[in-house]
Short mmCIF file of C-alpha atoms in Angstrom, two decimals:
data_model
loop_
_atom_site.label_atom_id
_atom_site.label_comp_id
_atom_site.label_asym_id
_atom_site.label_seq_id
_atom_site.Cartn_x
_atom_site.Cartn_y
_atom_site.Cartn_z
CA MET D 1 18.91 3.04 -12.37
CA LEU D 2 15.05 2.45 -12.67
CA ASP D 3 13.57 4.23 -15.86
CA PRO D 4 11.20 6.78 -14.77
CA VAL D 5 8.82 5.90 -17.60
CA LEU D 6 8.19 2.55 -15.99
CA ILE D 7 6.90 4.43 -12.88
CA LEU D 8 4.91 6.75 -14.98
CA VAL D 9 3.24 3.85 -17.08
CA ALA D 10 2.52 1.81 -13.79
CA LEU D 11 1.00 4.92 -12.15
CA VAL D 12 -1.19 5.52 -15.17
CA CYS D 13 -2.37 1.90 -15.40
CA GLY D 14 -3.08 1.68 -11.91
CA LEU D 15 -5.18 4.92 -11.96
CA LEU D 16 -7.18 3.25 -14.89
CA SER D 17 -7.57 0.08 -13.23
CA ARG D 18 -8.90 1.77 -10.23
CA ALA D 19 -11.44 4.08 -12.46
CA VAL D 20 -13.05 0.66 -13.58
CA ASN D 21 -13.29 -0.57 -10.00
CA MET D 22 -10.48 -3.06 -10.32
CA PRO D 23 -7.58 -3.55 -7.80
CA ALA D 24 -4.44 -1.32 -8.82
CA LEU D 25 -2.44 -4.50 -9.17
CA VAL D 26 -4.42 -5.52 -12.24
CA GLY D 27 -3.10 -2.11 -13.76
CA TYR D 28 0.37 -2.97 -12.67
CA LEU D 29 0.22 -6.36 -14.58
CA ALA D 30 -1.18 -4.52 -17.62
CA ALA D 31 1.50 -2.19 -17.48
CA GLY D 32 4.13 -4.88 -17.56
CA PHE D 33 2.86 -6.26 -20.91
CA LEU D 34 2.51 -2.93 -22.27
CA LEU D 35 6.01 -1.81 -21.44
CA PHE D 36 7.20 -5.25 -22.99
CA GLU D 37 5.50 -4.52 -26.26
CA LEU D 38 7.04 -0.72 -26.16
CA GLY D 39 10.48 -2.67 -25.93
CA PHE D 40 11.35 -1.67 -22.24
CA ASP D 41 13.40 -3.89 -20.02
CA GLY D 42 13.02 -3.59 -16.37
CA GLY D 43 16.63 -4.37 -15.70
CA VAL D 44 18.38 -5.12 -12.52
CA ALA D 45 16.87 -2.25 -10.47
CA LEU D 46 13.40 -3.53 -11.10
CA GLN D 47 14.17 -7.06 -10.16
CA VAL D 48 15.71 -5.87 -6.76
CA LEU D 49 12.56 -3.94 -6.15
CA ALA D 50 10.52 -6.99 -6.84
CA GLU D 51 12.51 -9.17 -4.44
CA ILE D 52 12.44 -6.57 -1.78
CA GLY D 53 8.74 -6.53 -2.11
CA VAL D 54 8.15 -10.18 -2.02
CA THR D 55 10.62 -10.55 1.24
CA LEU D 56 8.66 -7.65 3.01
CA LEU D 57 5.43 -9.07 2.17
CA LEU D 58 6.44 -12.62 3.87
CA PHE D 59 8.03 -10.85 6.60
CA THR D 60 4.81 -8.83 7.52
CA ILE D 61 2.73 -11.98 7.02
CA GLY D 62 4.94 -13.65 9.82
CA LEU D 63 4.39 -10.72 12.21
CA LYS D 64 0.82 -11.31 11.98
CA LEU D 65 1.22 -15.24 12.17
CA ASP D 66 -0.27 -17.24 14.76
CA LEU D 67 1.00 -20.93 14.70
CA ARG D 68 -2.20 -22.07 16.25
CA ASP D 69 -3.93 -21.13 13.02
CA LEU D 70 -1.72 -23.42 10.90
CA LEU D 71 -2.25 -26.33 13.25
CA ALA D 72 -5.98 -26.13 12.78
CA THR D 73 -7.29 -29.02 10.96
CA ARG D 74 -9.53 -26.80 8.73
CA VAL D 75 -6.14 -25.06 7.53
CA TRP D 76 -3.94 -27.88 6.84
CA GLY D 77 -6.54 -30.31 6.02
CA ALA D 78 -8.02 -27.94 3.36
CA ALA D 79 -4.65 -26.84 1.98
CA PHE D 80 -3.21 -30.53 1.41
CA ALA D 81 -6.45 -31.80 0.10
CA HIS D 82 -7.35 -29.22 -2.28
CA MET D 83 -3.68 -29.12 -3.63
CA GLY D 84 -3.85 -32.84 -4.10
CA VAL D 85 -7.04 -32.66 -5.95
CA SER D 86 -5.97 -29.73 -8.07
CA ILE D 87 -2.77 -31.34 -9.25
CA ALA D 88 -4.72 -34.59 -10.31
CA LEU D 89 -7.46 -32.60 -12.21
CA LEU D 90 -5.12 -30.03 -13.71
CA GLY D 91 -2.56 -32.76 -14.65
CA MET D 92 -5.13 -34.81 -16.47
CA VAL D 93 -6.22 -31.69 -18.23
CA LEU D 94 -2.66 -30.82 -19.35
CA TYR D 95 -1.83 -34.21 -20.53
CA ALA D 96 -5.05 -34.55 -22.53
CA VAL D 97 -4.14 -31.26 -24.25
CA ALA D 98 -0.64 -32.38 -24.65
CA LEU D 99 -1.70 -35.46 -26.63
CA SER D 100 -3.86 -33.68 -28.91
CA LEU D 101 -1.24 -30.78 -29.60
CA PRO D 102 2.26 -32.45 -29.55
CA VAL D 103 3.76 -29.17 -30.64
CA LEU D 104 3.28 -28.04 -27.14
CA GLY D 105 6.15 -30.47 -26.14
CA LEU D 106 4.60 -31.61 -22.81
CA ASP D 107 5.31 -35.01 -21.35
CA THR D 108 3.87 -36.35 -18.13
CA ARG D 109 6.37 -35.05 -15.95
CA ALA D 110 6.03 -31.50 -17.34
CA ALA D 111 2.22 -31.67 -17.07
CA VAL D 112 2.45 -32.64 -13.31
CA ILE D 113 5.09 -29.95 -12.59
CA LEU D 114 2.79 -27.35 -14.32
CA ALA D 115 -0.37 -28.58 -12.39
CA PHE D 116 1.82 -28.57 -9.12
CA ALA D 117 2.83 -24.82 -10.00
CA LEU D 118 -0.90 -24.03 -10.53
CA SER D 119 -2.32 -25.46 -7.53
CA PHE D 120 -1.07 -22.61 -5.49
CA SER D 121 -2.94 -19.44 -4.91
CA SER D 122 -1.34 -16.05 -4.63
CA THR D 123 -0.37 -14.45 -1.25
CA VAL D 124 0.40 -11.18 -2.73
CA PHE D 125 -3.13 -10.96 -4.40
CA VAL D 126 -4.86 -12.09 -1.20
CA ILE D 127 -3.23 -9.68 0.82
CA GLN D 128 -3.76 -6.83 -1.36
CA ILE D 129 -7.49 -7.55 -1.81
CA MET D 130 -8.06 -8.01 2.01
CA GLN D 131 -5.91 -4.56 2.82
CA GLU D 132 -8.16 -2.71 0.28
CA ARG D 133 -11.19 -3.94 1.92
CA GLY D 134 -9.95 -3.48 5.33
CA GLU D 135 -10.52 -7.18 6.41
CA MET D 136 -6.99 -8.37 7.23
CA ALA D 137 -8.22 -9.09 10.77
CA SER D 138 -11.47 -10.94 9.65
CA ARG D 139 -11.77 -14.64 10.05
CA HIS D 140 -12.12 -15.37 6.32
CA ALA D 141 -8.63 -13.31 5.87
CA ARG D 142 -6.91 -15.21 8.47
CA LEU D 143 -8.15 -18.52 7.24
CA ALA D 144 -7.12 -17.80 3.57
CA ILE D 145 -3.66 -16.44 4.79
CA ALA D 146 -2.90 -19.61 6.82
CA VAL D 147 -3.74 -21.79 3.85
CA LEU D 148 -1.42 -19.75 1.77
CA ILE D 149 1.34 -20.15 4.24
CA ILE D 150 0.82 -24.01 4.13
CA GLN D 151 1.15 -23.84 0.36
CA ASP D 152 4.22 -21.56 0.54
CA LEU D 153 6.04 -24.01 2.75
CA VAL D 154 5.12 -26.85 0.38
CA ALA D 155 6.59 -24.72 -2.31
CA VAL D 156 9.66 -24.32 -0.26
CA VAL D 157 10.01 -27.79 0.17
CA PHE D 158 9.99 -28.39 -3.51
CA LEU D 159 12.49 -25.94 -4.20
CA VAL D 160 14.65 -27.55 -1.46
CA PHE D 161 14.70 -30.88 -2.91
CA SER D 162 14.67 -29.83 -6.65
CA ALA D 163 17.72 -27.73 -6.27
CA ASP D 164 21.22 -28.91 -6.77
CA THR D 165 22.33 -28.37 -3.40
CA LEU D 166 20.67 -29.42 0.11
CA PRO D 167 20.69 -27.16 3.13
CA ASN D 168 23.95 -27.57 4.82
CA TYR D 169 24.68 -28.89 8.41
CA TYR D 170 24.75 -25.20 9.70
CA ALA D 171 20.98 -25.06 9.09
CA ILE D 172 20.37 -26.72 12.36
CA GLY D 173 21.79 -23.42 14.10
CA LEU D 174 18.69 -21.68 12.95
CA PHE D 175 16.91 -22.94 15.89
CA LEU D 176 19.14 -20.53 17.98
CA LEU D 177 16.63 -17.94 16.55
CA ILE D 178 14.13 -18.92 19.17
CA PRO D 179 15.80 -17.63 22.22
CA CYS D 180 16.65 -14.40 20.36
CA ARG D 181 12.90 -13.40 20.42
CA ARG D 182 13.15 -11.41 23.83
CA PRO D 183 16.23 -9.42 22.69
CA LEU D 184 15.10 -8.58 19.37
CA LEU D 185 11.66 -7.38 20.76
CA ALA D 186 13.67 -5.42 23.39
CA THR D 187 15.75 -3.86 20.55
CA LEU D 188 12.52 -2.78 18.67
CA ARG D 189 11.07 -1.13 21.77
CA MET D 190 14.45 0.93 21.97
CA CYS D 191 13.90 2.10 18.55
CA GLY D 192 10.75 4.03 19.51
CA HIS D 193 8.14 4.60 16.99
CA GLY D 194 9.91 6.70 14.16
CA GLU D 195 12.20 6.05 11.17
CA LEU D 196 14.69 4.04 13.34
CA PHE D 197 11.90 1.65 14.11
CA THR D 198 11.16 1.20 10.53
CA LEU D 199 14.78 0.83 9.49
CA ALA D 200 14.91 -1.96 12.28
CA GLY D 201 11.99 -3.60 10.67
CA PHE D 202 13.65 -3.71 7.09
CA ALA D 203 17.03 -4.91 8.85
CA LEU D 204 15.13 -8.03 10.54
CA ALA D 205 13.42 -8.91 7.32
CA PHE D 206 16.68 -8.95 5.31
CA LEU D 207 18.60 -10.62 8.05
CA GLY D 208 16.12 -13.54 8.31
CA ALA D 209 16.51 -13.91 4.60
CA GLN D 210 20.03 -13.68 4.54
CA LEU D 211 20.59 -16.28 7.30
CA PHE D 212 18.60 -18.84 5.40
CA GLU D 213 20.33 -18.11 2.15
CA VAL D 214 23.54 -18.86 3.94
CA VAL D 215 22.45 -22.33 5.08
CA GLY D 216 21.17 -23.26 1.52
CA LEU D 217 17.50 -22.42 2.36
CA LYS D 218 14.98 -20.15 0.62
CA GLY D 219 15.58 -16.47 1.74
CA ASP D 220 11.76 -15.64 1.61
CA LEU D 221 11.10 -18.46 3.96
CA GLY D 222 13.80 -16.88 6.33
CA ALA D 223 11.78 -13.48 6.22
CA LEU D 224 8.52 -15.34 6.93
CA VAL D 225 10.27 -17.23 10.10
CA MET D 226 11.88 -13.91 11.38
CA GLY D 227 8.56 -12.28 11.32
CA ALA D 228 6.73 -15.34 12.82
CA LEU D 229 9.43 -15.23 15.70
CA LEU D 230 8.04 -11.64 16.71
CA ALA D 231 4.51 -12.27 16.31
CA ARG D 232 1.85 -11.97 18.96
CA ASP D 233 3.65 -8.69 20.47
CA GLN D 234 2.31 -5.08 20.22
CA LYS D 235 5.52 -4.05 18.60
CA ALA D 236 5.16 -6.81 15.70
CA LYS D 237 1.61 -5.22 15.01
CA GLU D 238 3.05 -1.83 14.92
CA LEU D 239 5.89 -2.82 12.73
CA ALA D 240 3.46 -4.54 10.46
CA LYS D 241 1.71 -1.15 10.05
CA ASN D 242 4.88 0.88 9.46
CA LEU D 243 5.91 -1.55 6.82
CA LEU D 244 2.60 -1.57 5.16
CA HIS D 245 3.16 1.09 2.44
CA PHE D 246 6.83 0.47 1.91
CA LYS D 247 5.80 -3.27 0.89
CA ASP D 248 3.00 -2.24 -1.38
CA LEU D 249 5.34 0.17 -2.94
CA PHE D 250 8.12 -2.41 -3.58
CA LEU D 251 5.52 -4.94 -4.78
CA VAL D 252 4.62 -2.75 -7.70
CA GLY D 253 8.16 -3.86 -9.07
CA PHE D 254 7.01 -7.67 -8.68
CA PHE D 255 3.86 -7.04 -10.74
CA LEU D 256 5.55 -5.17 -13.54
CA SER D 257 8.41 -7.95 -13.69
CA ILE D 258 5.59 -10.65 -14.47
CA GLY D 259 4.43 -8.68 -17.68
CA LEU D 260 7.96 -7.66 -18.86
CA GLY D 261 8.71 -11.37 -19.00
CA GLY D 262 7.30 -11.35 -22.55
CA TRP D 263 4.92 -13.63 -24.38
CA PRO D 264 5.46 -17.10 -25.24
CA ALA D 265 4.37 -19.01 -28.50
CA LYS D 266 0.95 -18.50 -29.87
CA GLU D 267 -0.41 -21.97 -29.01
CA VAL D 268 1.14 -21.82 -25.47
CA ALA D 269 -0.19 -18.44 -24.69
CA LEU D 270 -3.66 -19.43 -25.55
CA LEU D 271 -3.29 -22.37 -23.22
CA ALA D 272 -2.03 -20.25 -20.48
CA MET D 273 -5.14 -18.02 -20.73
CA GLY D 274 -7.26 -21.07 -20.58
CA LEU D 275 -5.56 -22.42 -17.51
CA GLY D 276 -5.91 -18.87 -15.95
CA VAL D 277 -9.70 -19.16 -16.58
CA LEU D 278 -9.84 -22.39 -14.93
CA SER D 279 -8.84 -20.87 -11.64
CA VAL D 280 -12.46 -19.88 -11.08
CA PHE D 281 -13.23 -23.46 -10.20
CA LYS D 282 -10.86 -23.42 -7.18
CA PRO D 283 -13.37 -21.80 -4.69
CA ILE D 284 -15.80 -24.64 -5.22
CA GLY D 285 -13.22 -27.01 -3.88
CA TYR D 286 -12.23 -24.75 -1.13
CA PHE D 287 -15.82 -24.00 -0.09
CA LEU D 288 -16.76 -27.75 0.06
CA LEU D 289 -13.64 -28.57 2.18
CA PHE D 290 -13.88 -25.67 4.49
CA THR D 291 -17.57 -26.34 5.36
CA ARG D 292 -16.54 -30.17 6.03
CA PHE D 293 -13.95 -28.82 8.63
CA HIS D 294 -16.84 -26.78 10.45
CA VAL D 295 -16.09 -23.58 8.88
CA GLY D 296 -19.19 -21.12 8.64
CA THR D 297 -20.70 -20.75 5.24
CA ARG D 298 -19.92 -17.16 4.84
CA THR D 299 -16.30 -17.34 6.24
CA ALA D 300 -15.81 -20.48 3.87
CA LEU D 301 -17.13 -18.45 0.93
CA LEU D 302 -15.29 -15.12 1.36
CA ALA D 303 -11.99 -17.21 2.01
CA SER D 304 -12.67 -19.52 -1.00
CA THR D 305 -13.45 -16.50 -3.42
CA SER D 306 -10.07 -14.81 -2.34
CA LEU D 307 -8.06 -17.95 -3.34
CA ALA D 308 -9.53 -18.02 -6.95
CA ASN D 309 -6.16 -17.36 -8.57
CA HIS D 310 -2.99 -18.68 -9.42
CA SER D 311 0.25 -17.74 -7.39
CA GLU D 312 3.51 -15.87 -8.13
CA PHE D 313 5.09 -18.99 -6.31
CA GLY D 314 4.20 -20.94 -9.54
CA LEU D 315 6.64 -18.75 -11.47
CA ILE D 316 9.36 -19.88 -9.03
CA VAL D 317 8.53 -23.48 -9.31
CA VAL D 318 8.46 -23.22 -13.04
CA ALA D 319 11.83 -21.24 -13.17
CA MET D 320 13.44 -24.14 -11.08
CA ALA D 321 11.94 -26.76 -13.45
CA MET D 322 13.12 -24.90 -16.51
CA LYS D 323 16.65 -24.59 -14.82
CA ASN D 324 16.67 -28.40 -14.36
CA GLY D 325 15.43 -29.10 -17.96
CA TRP D 326 12.25 -30.81 -16.81
CA ILE D 327 10.05 -28.14 -18.93
CA GLY D 328 10.59 -25.96 -22.15
CA ALA D 329 11.72 -22.30 -21.92
CA ASP D 330 8.12 -20.86 -22.90
CA TRP D 331 6.39 -21.87 -20.02
CA GLY D 332 7.86 -19.31 -17.72
CA ALA D 333 6.06 -16.68 -19.77
CA ALA D 334 3.11 -18.91 -20.17
CA ILE D 335 2.66 -19.22 -16.23
CA SER D 336 2.84 -15.43 -16.15
CA ILE D 337 -0.06 -15.16 -18.47
CA ALA D 338 -2.03 -17.66 -16.61
CA ILE D 339 -1.42 -15.90 -13.37
CA ALA D 340 -2.28 -12.46 -15.04
CA THR D 341 -5.57 -13.92 -16.30
CA SER D 342 -6.49 -15.30 -12.98
CA PHE D 343 -6.09 -11.97 -11.29
CA VAL D 344 -8.09 -10.26 -13.87
CA ILE D 345 -11.10 -12.73 -13.33
CA ALA D 346 -10.54 -12.79 -9.47
CA ALA D 347 -10.64 -8.98 -8.75
CA PRO D 348 -14.29 -8.34 -9.73
CA VAL D 349 -15.35 -11.70 -8.13
CA ASN D 350 -13.81 -10.62 -4.80
CA ARG D 351 -15.12 -7.05 -5.10
CA TYR D 352 -18.57 -8.49 -5.09
CA SER D 353 -18.01 -11.45 -2.78
CA HIS D 354 -20.04 -9.99 0.18
CA ALA D 355 -23.06 -9.33 -2.33
CA LEU D 356 -22.57 -12.79 -3.78
CA TYR D 357 -23.02 -14.42 -0.17
CA ARG D 358 -26.19 -12.09 0.63
CA ARG D 359 -27.61 -13.49 -2.62
CA LEU D 360 -26.66 -17.18 -2.41
CA ARG D 361 -27.06 -17.19 1.46
CA PRO D 362 -30.23 -19.27 1.31
CA ARG D 363 -28.72 -22.11 -0.94
CA LEU D 364 -25.42 -22.04 1.12
CA LEU D 365 -26.78 -22.44 4.65
CA PRO D 366 -27.44 -26.21 4.24
CA PHE D 367 -23.88 -26.77 3.77
CA GLU D 368 -23.26 -25.25 7.26
CA SER D 369 -22.05 -27.78 9.99
CA HIS D 370 -24.67 -28.52 12.83
CA ARG D 371 -21.64 -28.18 15.40
CA LEU D 372 -21.62 -24.43 14.48
CA ARG D 373 -25.29 -23.88 14.88
CA ALA D 374 -25.24 -25.70 18.33
CA GLY D 375 -22.51 -23.01 19.51
CA LEU D 376 -24.42 -19.85 18.64
CA PRO D 377 -24.14 -17.18 21.17
CA ASP D 378 -26.88 -15.51 23.12
CA THR D 379 -28.10 -12.37 21.33
CA SER D 380 -31.38 -12.04 23.11
CA ASN D 381 -32.58 -8.97 25.01
CA VAL D 382 -29.95 -6.74 23.46
CA THR D 383 -30.74 -2.81 23.49
CA VAL D 384 -27.40 -1.45 22.82
CA LEU D 385 -24.84 -3.20 20.20
CA ILE D 386 -21.15 -2.27 20.01
CA LEU D 387 -19.30 -3.60 17.10
CA GLY D 388 -15.56 -3.66 17.52
CA MET D 389 -14.10 -4.23 21.12
CA GLY D 390 -10.65 -2.51 20.91
CA ASN D 391 -9.82 0.44 23.01
CA ILE D 392 -12.61 2.61 21.52
CA GLY D 393 -15.33 0.00 21.85
CA THR D 394 -14.34 -1.12 25.36
CA GLY D 395 -14.41 2.48 26.60
CA ALA D 396 -17.80 3.00 25.02
CA TYR D 397 -19.04 -0.52 26.73
CA GLU D 398 -17.94 0.83 30.16
CA SER D 399 -19.54 3.95 29.85
CA ILE D 400 -23.02 2.82 28.36
CA ALA D 401 -23.12 -0.32 30.51
CA GLN D 402 -23.61 1.84 33.46
CA THR D 403 -27.04 2.70 32.23
CA TYR D 404 -28.17 -0.30 30.19
CA GLY D 405 -26.31 -3.11 32.11
CA GLU D 406 -26.53 -6.62 30.73
CA ARG D 407 -28.53 -5.22 27.53
CA VAL D 408 -25.31 -4.04 26.02
CA LEU D 409 -23.63 -6.54 23.84
CA GLY D 410 -20.02 -6.22 22.61
CA VAL D 411 -19.38 -8.03 19.22
CA ASP D 412 -15.74 -8.62 17.91
CA ASP D 413 -14.03 -11.17 15.59
CA ASN D 414 -11.00 -11.65 17.53
CA ASP D 415 -10.91 -14.59 19.98
CA ASP D 416 -8.03 -13.40 22.22
CA LYS D 417 -9.80 -10.05 22.82
CA LEU D 418 -13.06 -11.84 23.50
CA SER D 419 -11.24 -14.01 26.15
CA VAL D 420 -10.02 -10.87 27.95
CA HIS D 421 -13.35 -9.31 27.86
CA ARG D 422 -15.09 -12.24 29.06
CA SER D 423 -12.61 -12.50 32.08
CA MET D 424 -13.57 -8.82 32.80
CA HIS D 425 -17.32 -10.19 32.88
CA ARG D 426 -18.46 -8.23 29.88
CA ARG D 427 -21.12 -9.51 27.65
CA VAL D 428 -19.51 -10.11 24.31
CA ALA D 429 -20.05 -12.41 21.09
CA ALA D 430 -17.89 -13.57 18.44
CA ALA D 431 -19.08 -12.44 15.00
CA ASP D 432 -18.21 -10.44 11.88
CA ALA D 433 -20.08 -7.15 12.05
CA SER D 434 -20.59 -7.47 8.17
CA ASP D 435 -21.99 -10.99 8.48
CA PRO D 436 -25.65 -11.15 7.49
CA ASP D 437 -25.86 -14.48 9.36
CA PHE D 438 -25.24 -12.47 12.55
CA TRP D 439 -27.94 -9.85 12.00
CA HIS D 440 -30.61 -12.49 11.11
CA ARG D 441 -30.09 -13.81 14.51
CA MET D 442 -30.54 -10.34 16.04
CA VAL D 443 -34.07 -9.27 17.25
CA LEU D 444 -33.39 -5.74 15.40
CA ASN D 445 -36.69 -4.15 16.58
CA GLU D 446 -35.49 -4.42 20.18
CA ILE D 447 -32.07 -2.50 19.46
CA GLU D 448 -32.27 1.11 20.06
CA LEU D 449 -28.63 2.01 19.36
CA VAL D 450 -25.77 0.26 17.20
CA MET D 451 -22.27 1.81 17.81
CA LEU D 452 -19.76 1.19 15.06
CA ALA D 453 -16.39 1.30 16.78
CA LEU D 454 -14.58 -0.50 13.84
CA THR D 455 -12.40 2.57 12.61
CA ASN D 456 -12.64 1.06 9.22
CA HIS D 457 -14.64 3.21 6.86
CA ARG D 458 -15.58 0.50 4.24
CA GLU D 459 -16.59 -1.90 6.98
CA ASN D 460 -18.84 0.74 8.49
CA LEU D 461 -20.42 1.52 5.14
CA LEU D 462 -20.96 -2.23 4.61
CA VAL D 463 -22.78 -2.67 8.06
CA VAL D 464 -24.71 0.58 7.60
CA HIS D 465 -26.11 -0.72 4.05
CA LEU D 466 -26.80 -4.23 5.58
CA LEU D 467 -28.87 -2.55 8.46
CA HIS D 468 -30.91 -0.42 6.04
CA GLU D 469 -31.54 -3.68 3.74
CA LEU D 470 -32.76 -5.56 6.91
CA GLY D 471 -35.08 -2.45 7.85
CA TYR D 472 -33.46 -1.57 11.08
CA GLU D 473 -35.16 1.84 12.37
CA GLY D 474 -33.07 2.43 15.48
CA ASP D 475 -29.98 4.83 15.89
CA ILE D 476 -26.56 4.32 14.44
CA ALA D 477 -23.34 5.98 15.66
CA ALA D 478 -19.88 5.45 14.00
CA VAL D 479 -16.36 6.39 14.60
CA VAL D 480 -14.41 8.12 11.76
CA ARG D 481 -11.04 9.46 11.04
CA PHE D 482 -11.61 12.04 8.27
CA GLU D 483 -14.26 14.48 7.45
CA GLU D 484 -15.20 13.02 4.12
CA GLU D 485 -15.96 9.99 5.90
CA ALA D 486 -18.20 11.49 8.34
CA ALA D 487 -20.16 13.16 5.41
CA GLU D 488 -20.58 10.09 3.67
CA LEU D 489 -22.02 8.30 6.65
CA GLU D 490 -24.20 11.29 7.56
CA LYS D 491 -25.89 10.91 4.27
CA PHE D 492 -27.18 7.49 5.43
CA GLY D 493 -28.43 9.09 9.00
CA VAL D 494 -25.37 7.76 10.98
CA SER D 495 -24.05 9.93 13.66
CA ALA D 496 -20.26 10.28 13.03
CA PHE D 497 -17.71 10.90 15.80
CA ASN D 498 -14.50 12.29 14.08
CA LEU D 499 -11.83 10.58 16.28
CA TYR D 500 -9.22 13.15 15.53
CA ALA D 501 -11.07 16.40 15.39
CA GLN D 502 -13.33 15.73 18.35
CA ALA D 503 -10.58 14.06 20.52
CA GLY D 504 -9.38 17.61 21.02
CA GLU D 505 -12.54 18.63 22.29
CA GLY D 506 -12.68 15.71 24.73
CA PHE D 507 -9.14 16.51 25.79
CA ALA D 508 -10.06 20.22 26.55
CA LEU D 509 -13.09 19.19 28.58
CA HIS D 510 -10.85 16.58 30.61
CA ALA D 511 -8.11 19.39 31.40
CA ALA D 512 -11.16 21.90 32.38
CA SER D 513 -12.61 19.36 34.70
CA ALA D 514 -9.21 18.81 36.40
CA ILE D 515 -8.59 22.51 36.78
CA THR D 516 -12.21 22.84 38.43
CA ALA D 517 -11.32 19.91 40.71
CA ARG D 518 -8.06 21.43 41.84
#
């Protein structure tokens, strides 16, 4: 049974972390080390929670996965190039340290393995950060996650070839999962929208993991593949939302387990902290690679800063190397410290990444590809701007376009949505609403109304602050879900439409008009 003290300490540390504007996961890491000092042991129960959390994480990533993203040169090219350079540089640093400190017991092979383990960035960290900021659908989030999936696949290949056993010949049967997509989606539709639907999600995640384990492959890869099999369907999107909080809750066990692993020898611990600090150099390499592959400077910077950390997959790689006797037993705890250190540094960097771009924008723009500048959309002669072209934004566009016609511009960051809108002859542009570069291209004094149909409060606030900084004097309207969100936006002169509260009023008017017509 899980000790209630572990849960209480995790809660307190998470709250303290939030109080100092750090992500809760940093508090969970600190809680793990604190519990270790107090003599606690997570036991089997915590380990099971951690494994469930990672399995659900990879399953939900798969549910949102678009294989076309992985095949893009900017993704696999940047991922492989960065890993190659990181392994070479970190390997040389570790080898030089080993020569000066023989007590560490590092040889060339051990240095390369550790460099390989530290070349990954954390999928868990990036997902947590993007979800807290409400940016999971953004271009920089999709780019960062696609790079992480490439890295995870490389790690899985390493684990397969470093294990004592290779996948058995039954693994070829996994291709039979492909024709199962339609029956599985049909089953999800039969489950409705309640607890049975959520239970089906759990069952599919663990089914995928178990199938891969049976044939000698990593179970986490199976969860990812099962999710990817269902991706690009509305039920997959709904399932990802249903599993969101379950995944986050179980991942608390994962973060606690890192700290509960304990401390290595003093010399190794100090080196581990130094390796954690070195993660701050990762964004430089990613930014240069992304921009060379024709990624916009803002997208490149935000994706790069999110990757400024070390990965939990490094623990798995090191555990396998320790099992095979390639490195010493202390290095499992050392990698835990390096990962924790990188998280502590990366959290505030990511918190201020948008402000960092606005400050560095003039210096970063020269890195932008000429191809991107040539393909900018027409944003001239706009009177009404609608940000977010989902169901709400589309309805607003159709209504207000009856008055303003071609002077209405819809903005969204989803290429699939934009293709549908263009086929319906709507005037739309591809952009991120919180991108300063987009607003610098707009003629703000010609815009009379900006409609925020984003349904994400943090993004709404970010856009409002940006418009005020740029001197916009027109009207702003926003969609909100809660009264406290409306109150906060109204302080900045924004007209807030409460989606839940005022939907009832709209429904009543609709019903009254129907009665009158009859």
